[in-house]
Tab-separated table of C-alpha atoms in Angstrom:
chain	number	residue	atom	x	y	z
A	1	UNK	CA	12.978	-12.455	29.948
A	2	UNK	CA	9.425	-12.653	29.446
A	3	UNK	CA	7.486	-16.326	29.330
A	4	UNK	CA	4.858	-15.653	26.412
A	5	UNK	CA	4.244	-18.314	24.331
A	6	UNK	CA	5.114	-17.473	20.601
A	7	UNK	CA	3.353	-19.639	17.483
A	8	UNK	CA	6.118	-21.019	14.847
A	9	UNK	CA	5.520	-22.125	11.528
A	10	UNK	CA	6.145	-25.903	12.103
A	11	UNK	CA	5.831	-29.586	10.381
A	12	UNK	CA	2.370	-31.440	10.967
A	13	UNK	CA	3.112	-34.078	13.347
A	14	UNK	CA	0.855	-37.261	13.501
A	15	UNK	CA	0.055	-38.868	16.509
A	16	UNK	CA	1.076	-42.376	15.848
A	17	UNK	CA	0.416	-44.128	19.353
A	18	UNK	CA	-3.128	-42.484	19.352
A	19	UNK	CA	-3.678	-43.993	16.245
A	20	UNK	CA	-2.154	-47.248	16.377
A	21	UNK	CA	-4.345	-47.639	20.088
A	22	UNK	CA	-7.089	-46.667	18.642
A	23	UNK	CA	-6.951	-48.808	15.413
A	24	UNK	CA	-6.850	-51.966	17.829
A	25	UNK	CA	-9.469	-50.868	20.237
A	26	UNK	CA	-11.991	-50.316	17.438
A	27	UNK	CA	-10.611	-53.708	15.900
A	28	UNK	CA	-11.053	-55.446	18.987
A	29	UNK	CA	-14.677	-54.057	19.775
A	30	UNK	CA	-15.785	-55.006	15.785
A	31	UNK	CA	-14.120	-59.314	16.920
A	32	UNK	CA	-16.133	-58.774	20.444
A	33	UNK	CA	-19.656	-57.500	19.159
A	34	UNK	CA	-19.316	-60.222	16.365
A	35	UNK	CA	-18.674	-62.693	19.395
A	36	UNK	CA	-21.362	-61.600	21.569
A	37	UNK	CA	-24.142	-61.637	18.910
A	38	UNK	CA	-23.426	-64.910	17.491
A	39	UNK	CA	-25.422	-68.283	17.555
A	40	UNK	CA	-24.111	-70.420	20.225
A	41	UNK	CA	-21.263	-72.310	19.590
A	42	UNK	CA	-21.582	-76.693	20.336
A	43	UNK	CA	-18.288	-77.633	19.096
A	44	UNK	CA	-19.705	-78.873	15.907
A	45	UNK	CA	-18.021	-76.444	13.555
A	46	UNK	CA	-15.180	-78.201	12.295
A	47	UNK	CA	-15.377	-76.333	8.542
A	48	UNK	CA	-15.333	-72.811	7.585
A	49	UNK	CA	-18.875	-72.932	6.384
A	50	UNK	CA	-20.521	-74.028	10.283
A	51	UNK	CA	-18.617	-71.378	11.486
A	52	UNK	CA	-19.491	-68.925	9.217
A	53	UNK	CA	-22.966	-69.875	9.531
A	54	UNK	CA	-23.011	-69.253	13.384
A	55	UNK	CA	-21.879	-65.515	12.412
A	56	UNK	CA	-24.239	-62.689	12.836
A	57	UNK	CA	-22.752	-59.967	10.866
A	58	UNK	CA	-26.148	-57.489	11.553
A	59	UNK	CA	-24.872	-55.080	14.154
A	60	UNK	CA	-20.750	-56.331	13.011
A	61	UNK	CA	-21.800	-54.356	9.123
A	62	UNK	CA	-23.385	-51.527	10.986
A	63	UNK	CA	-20.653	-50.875	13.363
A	64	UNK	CA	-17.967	-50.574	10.350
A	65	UNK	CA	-20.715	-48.161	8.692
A	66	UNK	CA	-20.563	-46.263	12.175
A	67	UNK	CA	-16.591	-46.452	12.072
A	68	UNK	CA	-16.472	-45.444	8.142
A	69	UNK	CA	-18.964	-42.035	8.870
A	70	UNK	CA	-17.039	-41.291	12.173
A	71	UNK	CA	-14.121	-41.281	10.057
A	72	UNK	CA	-15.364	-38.946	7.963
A	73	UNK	CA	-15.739	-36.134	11.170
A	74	UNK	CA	-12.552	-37.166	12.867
A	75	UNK	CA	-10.049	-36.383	10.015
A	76	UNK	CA	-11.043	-33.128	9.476
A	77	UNK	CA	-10.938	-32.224	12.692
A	78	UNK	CA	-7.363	-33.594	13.036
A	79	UNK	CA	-5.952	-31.869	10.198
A	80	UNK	CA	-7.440	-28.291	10.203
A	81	UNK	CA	-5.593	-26.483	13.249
A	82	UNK	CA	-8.201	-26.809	16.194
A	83	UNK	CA	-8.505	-22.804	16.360
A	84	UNK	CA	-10.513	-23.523	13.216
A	85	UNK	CA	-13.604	-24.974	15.559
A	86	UNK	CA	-13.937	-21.595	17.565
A	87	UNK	CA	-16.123	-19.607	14.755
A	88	UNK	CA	-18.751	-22.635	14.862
A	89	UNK	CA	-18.773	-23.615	18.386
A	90	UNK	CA	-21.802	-21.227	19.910
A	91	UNK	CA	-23.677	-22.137	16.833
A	92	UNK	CA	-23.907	-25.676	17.393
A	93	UNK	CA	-24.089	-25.061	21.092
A	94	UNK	CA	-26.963	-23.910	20.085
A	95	UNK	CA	-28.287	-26.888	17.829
A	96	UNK	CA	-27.377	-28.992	20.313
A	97	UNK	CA	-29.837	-27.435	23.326
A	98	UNK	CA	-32.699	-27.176	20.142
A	99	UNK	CA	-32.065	-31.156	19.743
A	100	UNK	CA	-31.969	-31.783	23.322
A	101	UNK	CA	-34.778	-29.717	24.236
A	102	UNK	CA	-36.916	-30.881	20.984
A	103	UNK	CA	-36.785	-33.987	22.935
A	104	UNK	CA	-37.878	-33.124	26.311
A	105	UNK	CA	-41.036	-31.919	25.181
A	106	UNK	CA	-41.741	-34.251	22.283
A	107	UNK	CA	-39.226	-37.396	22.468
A	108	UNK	CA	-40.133	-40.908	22.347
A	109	UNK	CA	-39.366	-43.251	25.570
A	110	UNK	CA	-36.819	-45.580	24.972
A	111	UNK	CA	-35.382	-47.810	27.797
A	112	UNK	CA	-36.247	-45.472	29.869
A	113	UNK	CA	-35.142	-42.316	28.286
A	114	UNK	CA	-35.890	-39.968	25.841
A	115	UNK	CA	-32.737	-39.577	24.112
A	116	UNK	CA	-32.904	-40.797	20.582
A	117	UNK	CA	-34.328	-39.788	17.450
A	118	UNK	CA	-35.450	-42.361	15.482
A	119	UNK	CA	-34.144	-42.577	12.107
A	120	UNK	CA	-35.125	-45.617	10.427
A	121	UNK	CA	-33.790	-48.484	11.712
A	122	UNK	CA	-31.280	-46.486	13.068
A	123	UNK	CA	-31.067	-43.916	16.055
A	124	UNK	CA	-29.546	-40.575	16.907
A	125	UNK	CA	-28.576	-39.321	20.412
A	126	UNK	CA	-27.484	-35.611	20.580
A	127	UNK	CA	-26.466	-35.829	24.378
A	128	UNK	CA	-23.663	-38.080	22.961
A	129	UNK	CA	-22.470	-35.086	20.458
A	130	UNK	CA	-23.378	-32.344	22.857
A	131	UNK	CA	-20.617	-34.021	25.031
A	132	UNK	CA	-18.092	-32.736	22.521
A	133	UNK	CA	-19.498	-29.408	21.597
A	134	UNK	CA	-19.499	-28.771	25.451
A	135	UNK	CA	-15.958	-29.767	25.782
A	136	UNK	CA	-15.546	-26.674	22.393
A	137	UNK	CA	-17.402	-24.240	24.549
A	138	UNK	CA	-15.823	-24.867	27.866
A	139	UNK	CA	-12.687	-24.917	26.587
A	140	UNK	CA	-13.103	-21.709	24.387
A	141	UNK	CA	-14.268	-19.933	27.385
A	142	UNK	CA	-12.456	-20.690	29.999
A	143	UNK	CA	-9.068	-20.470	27.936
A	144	UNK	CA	-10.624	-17.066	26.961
A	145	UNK	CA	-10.986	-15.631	30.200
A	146	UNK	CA	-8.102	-17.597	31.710
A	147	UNK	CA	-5.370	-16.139	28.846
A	148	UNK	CA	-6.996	-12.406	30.131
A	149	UNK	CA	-7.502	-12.310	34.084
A	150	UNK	CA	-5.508	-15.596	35.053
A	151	UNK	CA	-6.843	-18.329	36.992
A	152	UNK	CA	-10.333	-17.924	37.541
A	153	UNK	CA	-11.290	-15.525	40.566
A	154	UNK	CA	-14.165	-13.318	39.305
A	155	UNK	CA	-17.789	-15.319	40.418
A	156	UNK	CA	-19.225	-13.727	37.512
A	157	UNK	CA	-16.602	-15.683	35.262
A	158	UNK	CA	-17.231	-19.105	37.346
A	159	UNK	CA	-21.264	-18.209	36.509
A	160	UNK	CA	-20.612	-17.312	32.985
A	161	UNK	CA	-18.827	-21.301	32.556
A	162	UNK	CA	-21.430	-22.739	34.855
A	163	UNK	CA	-24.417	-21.540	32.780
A	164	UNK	CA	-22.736	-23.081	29.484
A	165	UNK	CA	-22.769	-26.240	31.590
A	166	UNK	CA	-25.605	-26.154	33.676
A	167	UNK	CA	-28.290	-26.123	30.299
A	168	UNK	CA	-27.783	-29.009	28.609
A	169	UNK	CA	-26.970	-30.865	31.696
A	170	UNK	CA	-30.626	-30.023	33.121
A	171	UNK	CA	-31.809	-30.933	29.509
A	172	UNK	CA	-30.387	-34.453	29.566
A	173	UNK	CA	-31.760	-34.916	33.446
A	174	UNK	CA	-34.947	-33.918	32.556
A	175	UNK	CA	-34.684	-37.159	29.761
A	176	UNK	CA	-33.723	-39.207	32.829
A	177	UNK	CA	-30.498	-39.630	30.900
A	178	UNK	CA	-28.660	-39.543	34.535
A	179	UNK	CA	-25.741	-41.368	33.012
A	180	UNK	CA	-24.433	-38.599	30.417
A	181	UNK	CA	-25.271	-35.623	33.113
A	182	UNK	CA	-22.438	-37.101	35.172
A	183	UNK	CA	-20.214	-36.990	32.379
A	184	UNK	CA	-21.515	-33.711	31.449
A	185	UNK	CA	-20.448	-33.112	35.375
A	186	UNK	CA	-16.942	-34.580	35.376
A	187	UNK	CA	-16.112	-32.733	31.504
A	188	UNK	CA	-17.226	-29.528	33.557
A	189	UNK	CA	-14.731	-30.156	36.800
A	190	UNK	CA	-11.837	-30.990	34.319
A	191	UNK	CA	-12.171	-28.190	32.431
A	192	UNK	CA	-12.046	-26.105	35.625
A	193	UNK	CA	-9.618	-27.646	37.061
A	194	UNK	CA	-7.209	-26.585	34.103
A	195	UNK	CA	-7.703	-22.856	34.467
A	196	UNK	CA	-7.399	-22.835	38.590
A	197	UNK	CA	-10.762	-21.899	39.402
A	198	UNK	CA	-11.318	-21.066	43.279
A	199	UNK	CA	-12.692	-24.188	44.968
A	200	UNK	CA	-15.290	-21.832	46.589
A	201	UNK	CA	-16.716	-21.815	43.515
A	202	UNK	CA	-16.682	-25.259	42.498
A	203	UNK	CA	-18.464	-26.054	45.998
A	204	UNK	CA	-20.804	-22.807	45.362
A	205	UNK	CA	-21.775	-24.857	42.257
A	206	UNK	CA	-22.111	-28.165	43.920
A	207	UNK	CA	-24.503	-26.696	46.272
A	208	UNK	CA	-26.184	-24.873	43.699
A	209	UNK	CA	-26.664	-28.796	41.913
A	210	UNK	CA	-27.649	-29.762	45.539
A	211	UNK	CA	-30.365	-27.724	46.239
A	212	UNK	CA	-31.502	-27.714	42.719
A	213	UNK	CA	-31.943	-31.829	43.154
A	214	UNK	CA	-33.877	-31.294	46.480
A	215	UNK	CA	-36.363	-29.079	44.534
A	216	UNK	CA	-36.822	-30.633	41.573
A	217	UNK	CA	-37.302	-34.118	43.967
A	218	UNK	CA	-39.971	-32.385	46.219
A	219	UNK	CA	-41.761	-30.147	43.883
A	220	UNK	CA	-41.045	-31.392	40.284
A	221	UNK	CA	-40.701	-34.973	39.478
A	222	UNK	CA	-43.442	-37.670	39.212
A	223	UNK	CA	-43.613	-40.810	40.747
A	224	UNK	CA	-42.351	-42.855	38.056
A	225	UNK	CA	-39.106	-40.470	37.837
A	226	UNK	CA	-38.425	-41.084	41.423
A	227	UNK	CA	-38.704	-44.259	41.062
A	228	UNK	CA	-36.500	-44.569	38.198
A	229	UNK	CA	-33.740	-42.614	40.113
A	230	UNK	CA	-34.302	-45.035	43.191
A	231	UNK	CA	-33.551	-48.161	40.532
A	232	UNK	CA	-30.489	-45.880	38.905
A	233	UNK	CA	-28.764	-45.798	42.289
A	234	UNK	CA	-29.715	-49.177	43.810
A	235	UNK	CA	-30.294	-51.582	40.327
A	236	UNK	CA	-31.160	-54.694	42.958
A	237	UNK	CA	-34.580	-52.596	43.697
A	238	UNK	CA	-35.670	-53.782	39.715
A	239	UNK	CA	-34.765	-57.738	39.928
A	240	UNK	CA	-36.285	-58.454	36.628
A	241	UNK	CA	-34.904	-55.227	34.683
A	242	UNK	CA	-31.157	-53.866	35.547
A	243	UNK	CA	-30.643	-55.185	38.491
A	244	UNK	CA	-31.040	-59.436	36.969
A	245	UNK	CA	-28.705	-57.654	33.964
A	246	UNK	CA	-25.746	-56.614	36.510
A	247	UNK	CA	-26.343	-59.570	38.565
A	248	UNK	CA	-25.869	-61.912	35.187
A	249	UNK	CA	-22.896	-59.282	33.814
A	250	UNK	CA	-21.324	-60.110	37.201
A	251	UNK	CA	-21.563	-64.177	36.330
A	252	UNK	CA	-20.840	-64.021	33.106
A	253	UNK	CA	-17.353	-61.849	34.175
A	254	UNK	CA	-16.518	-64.397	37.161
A	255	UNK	CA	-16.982	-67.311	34.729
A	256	UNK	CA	-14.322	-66.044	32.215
A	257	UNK	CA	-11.682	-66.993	35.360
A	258	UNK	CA	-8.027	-65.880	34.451
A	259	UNK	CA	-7.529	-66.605	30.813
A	260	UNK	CA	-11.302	-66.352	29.953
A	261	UNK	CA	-13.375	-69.455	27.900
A	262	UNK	CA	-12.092	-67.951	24.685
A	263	UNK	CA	-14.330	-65.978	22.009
A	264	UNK	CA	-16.409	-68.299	19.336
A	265	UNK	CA	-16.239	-71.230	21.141
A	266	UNK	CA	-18.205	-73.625	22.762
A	267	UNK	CA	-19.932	-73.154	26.491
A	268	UNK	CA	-20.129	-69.790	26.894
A	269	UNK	CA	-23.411	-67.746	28.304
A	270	UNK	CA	-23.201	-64.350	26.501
A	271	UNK	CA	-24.198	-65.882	23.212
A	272	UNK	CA	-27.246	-66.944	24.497
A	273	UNK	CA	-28.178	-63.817	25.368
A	274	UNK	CA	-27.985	-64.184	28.850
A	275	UNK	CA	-27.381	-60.510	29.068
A	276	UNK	CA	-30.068	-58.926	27.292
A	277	UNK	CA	-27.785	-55.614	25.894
A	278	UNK	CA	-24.689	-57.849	25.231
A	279	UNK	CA	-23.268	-55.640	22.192
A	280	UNK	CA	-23.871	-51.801	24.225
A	281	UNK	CA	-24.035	-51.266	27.933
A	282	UNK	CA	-22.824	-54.841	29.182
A	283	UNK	CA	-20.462	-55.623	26.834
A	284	UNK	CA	-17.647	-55.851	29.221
A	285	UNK	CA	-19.410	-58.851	30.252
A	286	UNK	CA	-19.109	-60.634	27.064
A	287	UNK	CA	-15.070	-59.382	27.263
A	288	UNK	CA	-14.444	-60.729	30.591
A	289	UNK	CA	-16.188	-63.981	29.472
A	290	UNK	CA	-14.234	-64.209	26.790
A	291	UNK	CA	-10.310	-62.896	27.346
A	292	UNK	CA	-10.903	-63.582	31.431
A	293	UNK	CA	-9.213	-61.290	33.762
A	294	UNK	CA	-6.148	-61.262	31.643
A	295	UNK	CA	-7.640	-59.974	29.111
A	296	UNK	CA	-9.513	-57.908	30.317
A	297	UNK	CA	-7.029	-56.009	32.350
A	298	UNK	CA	-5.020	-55.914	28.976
A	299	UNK	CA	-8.193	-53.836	27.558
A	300	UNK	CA	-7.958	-51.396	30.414
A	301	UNK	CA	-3.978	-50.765	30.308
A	302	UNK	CA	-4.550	-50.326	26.812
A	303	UNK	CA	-7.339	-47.683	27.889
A	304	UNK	CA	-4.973	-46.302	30.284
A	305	UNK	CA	-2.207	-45.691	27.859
A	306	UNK	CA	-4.470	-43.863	25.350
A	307	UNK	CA	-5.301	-41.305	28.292
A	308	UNK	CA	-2.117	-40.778	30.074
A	309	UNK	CA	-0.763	-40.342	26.589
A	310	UNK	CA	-3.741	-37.525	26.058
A	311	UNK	CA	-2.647	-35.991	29.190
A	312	UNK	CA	1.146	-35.625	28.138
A	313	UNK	CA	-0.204	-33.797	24.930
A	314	UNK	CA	-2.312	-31.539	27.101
A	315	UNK	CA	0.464	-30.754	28.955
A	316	UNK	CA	2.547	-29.890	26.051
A	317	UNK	CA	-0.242	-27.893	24.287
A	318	UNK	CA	0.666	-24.933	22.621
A	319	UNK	CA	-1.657	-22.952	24.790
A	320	UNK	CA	-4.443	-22.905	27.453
A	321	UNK	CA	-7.521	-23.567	25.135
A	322	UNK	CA	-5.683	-26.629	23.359
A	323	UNK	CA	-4.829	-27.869	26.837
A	324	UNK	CA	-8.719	-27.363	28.120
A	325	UNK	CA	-10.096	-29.072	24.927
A	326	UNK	CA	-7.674	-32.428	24.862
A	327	UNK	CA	-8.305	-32.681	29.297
A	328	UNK	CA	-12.199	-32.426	28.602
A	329	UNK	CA	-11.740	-35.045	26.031
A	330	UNK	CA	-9.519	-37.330	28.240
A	331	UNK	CA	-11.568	-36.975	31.368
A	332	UNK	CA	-15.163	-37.861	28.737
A	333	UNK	CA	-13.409	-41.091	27.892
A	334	UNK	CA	-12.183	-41.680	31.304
A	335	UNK	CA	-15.779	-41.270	32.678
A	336	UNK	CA	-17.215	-43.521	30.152
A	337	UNK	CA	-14.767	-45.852	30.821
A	338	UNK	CA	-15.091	-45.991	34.705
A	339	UNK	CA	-18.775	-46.221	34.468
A	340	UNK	CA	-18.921	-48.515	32.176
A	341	UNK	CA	-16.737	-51.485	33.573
A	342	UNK	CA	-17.740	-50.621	37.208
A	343	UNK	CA	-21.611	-51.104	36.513
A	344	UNK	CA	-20.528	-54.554	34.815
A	345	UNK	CA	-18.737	-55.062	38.104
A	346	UNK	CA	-21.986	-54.073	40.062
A	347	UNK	CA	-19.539	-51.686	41.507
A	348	UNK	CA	-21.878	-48.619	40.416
A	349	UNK	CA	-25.679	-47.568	39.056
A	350	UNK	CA	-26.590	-49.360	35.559
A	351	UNK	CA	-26.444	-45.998	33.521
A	352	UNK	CA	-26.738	-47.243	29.957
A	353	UNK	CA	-23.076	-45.537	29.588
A	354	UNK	CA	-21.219	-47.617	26.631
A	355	UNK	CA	-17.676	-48.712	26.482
A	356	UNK	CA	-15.800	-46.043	24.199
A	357	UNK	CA	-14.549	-47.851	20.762
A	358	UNK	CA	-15.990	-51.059	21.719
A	359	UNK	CA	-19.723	-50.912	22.232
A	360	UNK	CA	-22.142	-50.494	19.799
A	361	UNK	CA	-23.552	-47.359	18.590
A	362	UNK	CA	-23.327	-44.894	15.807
A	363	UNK	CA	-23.783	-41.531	18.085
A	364	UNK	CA	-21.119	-42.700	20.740
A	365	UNK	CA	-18.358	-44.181	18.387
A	366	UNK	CA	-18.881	-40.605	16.483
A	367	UNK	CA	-18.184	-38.417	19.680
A	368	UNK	CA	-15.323	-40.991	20.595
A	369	UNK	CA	-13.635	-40.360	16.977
A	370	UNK	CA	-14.256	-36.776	17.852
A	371	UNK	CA	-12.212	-36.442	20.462
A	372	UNK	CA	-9.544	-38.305	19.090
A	373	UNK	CA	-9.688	-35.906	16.063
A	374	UNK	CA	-9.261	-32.919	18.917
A	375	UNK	CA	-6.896	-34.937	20.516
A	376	UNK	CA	-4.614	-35.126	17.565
A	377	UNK	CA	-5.060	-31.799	16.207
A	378	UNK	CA	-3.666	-30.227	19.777
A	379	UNK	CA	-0.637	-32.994	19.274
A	380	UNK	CA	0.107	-32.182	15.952
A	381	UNK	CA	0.755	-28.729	17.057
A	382	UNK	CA	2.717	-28.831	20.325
A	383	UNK	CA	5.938	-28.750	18.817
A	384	UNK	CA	4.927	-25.047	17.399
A	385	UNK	CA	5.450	-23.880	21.296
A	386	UNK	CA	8.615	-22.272	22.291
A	387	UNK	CA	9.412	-20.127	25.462
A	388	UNK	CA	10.433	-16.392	24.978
């Protein structure tokens, strides 16, 4: 008997436990970010009017506008069968390097970066969508050559995937955006690792990365760029920039004990802005404040659900390119999701990575819905595999 995979003609099924984790991640990021950004609390506010008054609903009204617009990409892409994407993917590959590159040569600094266009009061940042195109690509190309010639054994395959990679990851270094070329990085290895590539290759490419760093260090970047890599890896190097922020992240986190001070209430530090980026990068700080370790570890089993529960639909994936997409999806919010809490921790480099679903931001909640659109589009059509 042969073992080809055959498509049937089967009910849409929705993915209730992505949705129902996701619903109360995004509703408990919307009750943190209205937390953080508050007045402080002083105990004062015994009717509903003080309270409300302490509120700051400015970032809490954008957020929901983020949520309501990310929305509007993620159900699409979880109803429409997710062979639909293929036709579109090289062409906004290719919007994506003209955005990214657009910047390079003509963006504005901002925290140290150039990744955002400025819209208004408002901001773009295509690295955050080229995340999710470059899952598309990967995935269509690698499940491609993997459904022809097998695992991956042909170097001029491996080059063919590495190039797809290797562009906009160079475009986002050279925007000192160091954070989202890991990611880039670990959405890459993922990817690989679900069509068996030869681990010859994968070092080739490391090296390749390697040497490429070494040059680019000796011959190519100015002072100022070395010296922001220097603070990237060691943040204590920058006492009044990054490395005060993870120092006071780490305080605020300690301070929140076991059960955590509680959110709107009266004595805590993140209201005061003690970290200066409260409602994006060091929100986790604010959460562990808050909800304490309990909490907090709550948050990331609830994280860790959401994935391993990805990972059971990319094993059950109809076929390889399903598989490939949901995995680079999975191992993107697992990536944003390590380096996020462990730079609150002081555990690694600050690299202005948000918290997926909880921080603030219009570009990263919209790749996060994204995925779980993919994510749920591969689910919905597992059960249409049967062995032969």
């Amino acid at each position: 008997m042969s073992n080809r995979t055959v498509r049937t003609k089967t009910p849409y099924r929705v993915d209730i436990f992505t949705i129902v984790l996701v619903t109360a991640l995004v509703l408990f990021g919307l009750v943190t970010l209205l937390n953080v950004l508050s007045d402080p609390f002083d105990g004062t506010e015994t009717t509903f009017q003080a309270f409300y008054a302490r509120l700051n609903f400015q970032f809490f009204s954008r957020q929901v506008a983020n949520i309501l617009i990310s929305l509007a990409a993620l159900i699409p892409l979880a109803i429409f069968d997710y062979d639909k994407y293929k036709p579109f993917t090289k062409a906004g590959y290719i919007i994506c390097l003209i955005l990214l590159f657009l910047l390079v040569v003509a963006g504005e600094n901002t925290r140290g970066a150039l990744g955002w266009y400025k819209l208004g009061t408002r901001a773009f940042q295509p690295s955050e969508i080229t995340k999710v195109v470059l899952i598309i690509v990967l995935a269509k190309e690698a499940a491609d050559i993997y459904d022809r010639r097998g695992p991956i054994t042909k170097l001029t395959d491996f080059l063919r995937l590495f190039l797809y990679f290797f562009i906009p990851f160079l475009l986002v270094m050279l925007q000192n955006d160091f954070g989202t070329a890991m990611v880039m990085l670990i959405i890459f290895g993922g990817i690989l690792f679900c069509v068996r590539v030869r681990w010859r290759y994968v070092i080739l490419g490391l090296l390749a990365l390697g040497v490429g760093g070494i040059v680019s260090w000796i011959a190519l970047l100015t002072d100022v760029q070395k010296e922001r890599i220097r603070v990237f890896l060691d943040p204590t190097r920058n006492h009044e920039g990054s490395g005060m922020n993870v120092l006071h992240a780490k305080q605020l986190i300690g301070s929140g004990g076991f059960w955590g001070k509680g959110y709107f209430t009266k004595g805590t530090l993140t209201q005061t802005g003690y970290v200066p980026i409260r409602h994006s990068d060091f929100i986790f700080s604010g959460i562990g404040e808050g909800v304490g370790f309990f909490g907090a570890m709550m948050l990331i089993i609830v994280f860790f659900l959401l994935l391993f529960h990805w990972l059971h639909t990319a094993l059950t994936a109809r076929d390889t390119y399903g598989r490939c997409l949901v995995v680079g999806c999975t191992v993107m919010l697992a990536a944003h999701i390590f380096e996020n809490v462990a730079m609150n921790l002081g555990a690694m480099p600050v690299t202005g990575i948000p918290l997926p679903f909880i921080s603030y931001g219009g570009s990263n909640i919209l790749a996060s819905f994204a995925c779980v659109g993919i994510a749920m589009s591969v689910y919905a059509r597992a059960a249409g595999r049967r062995q032969l």
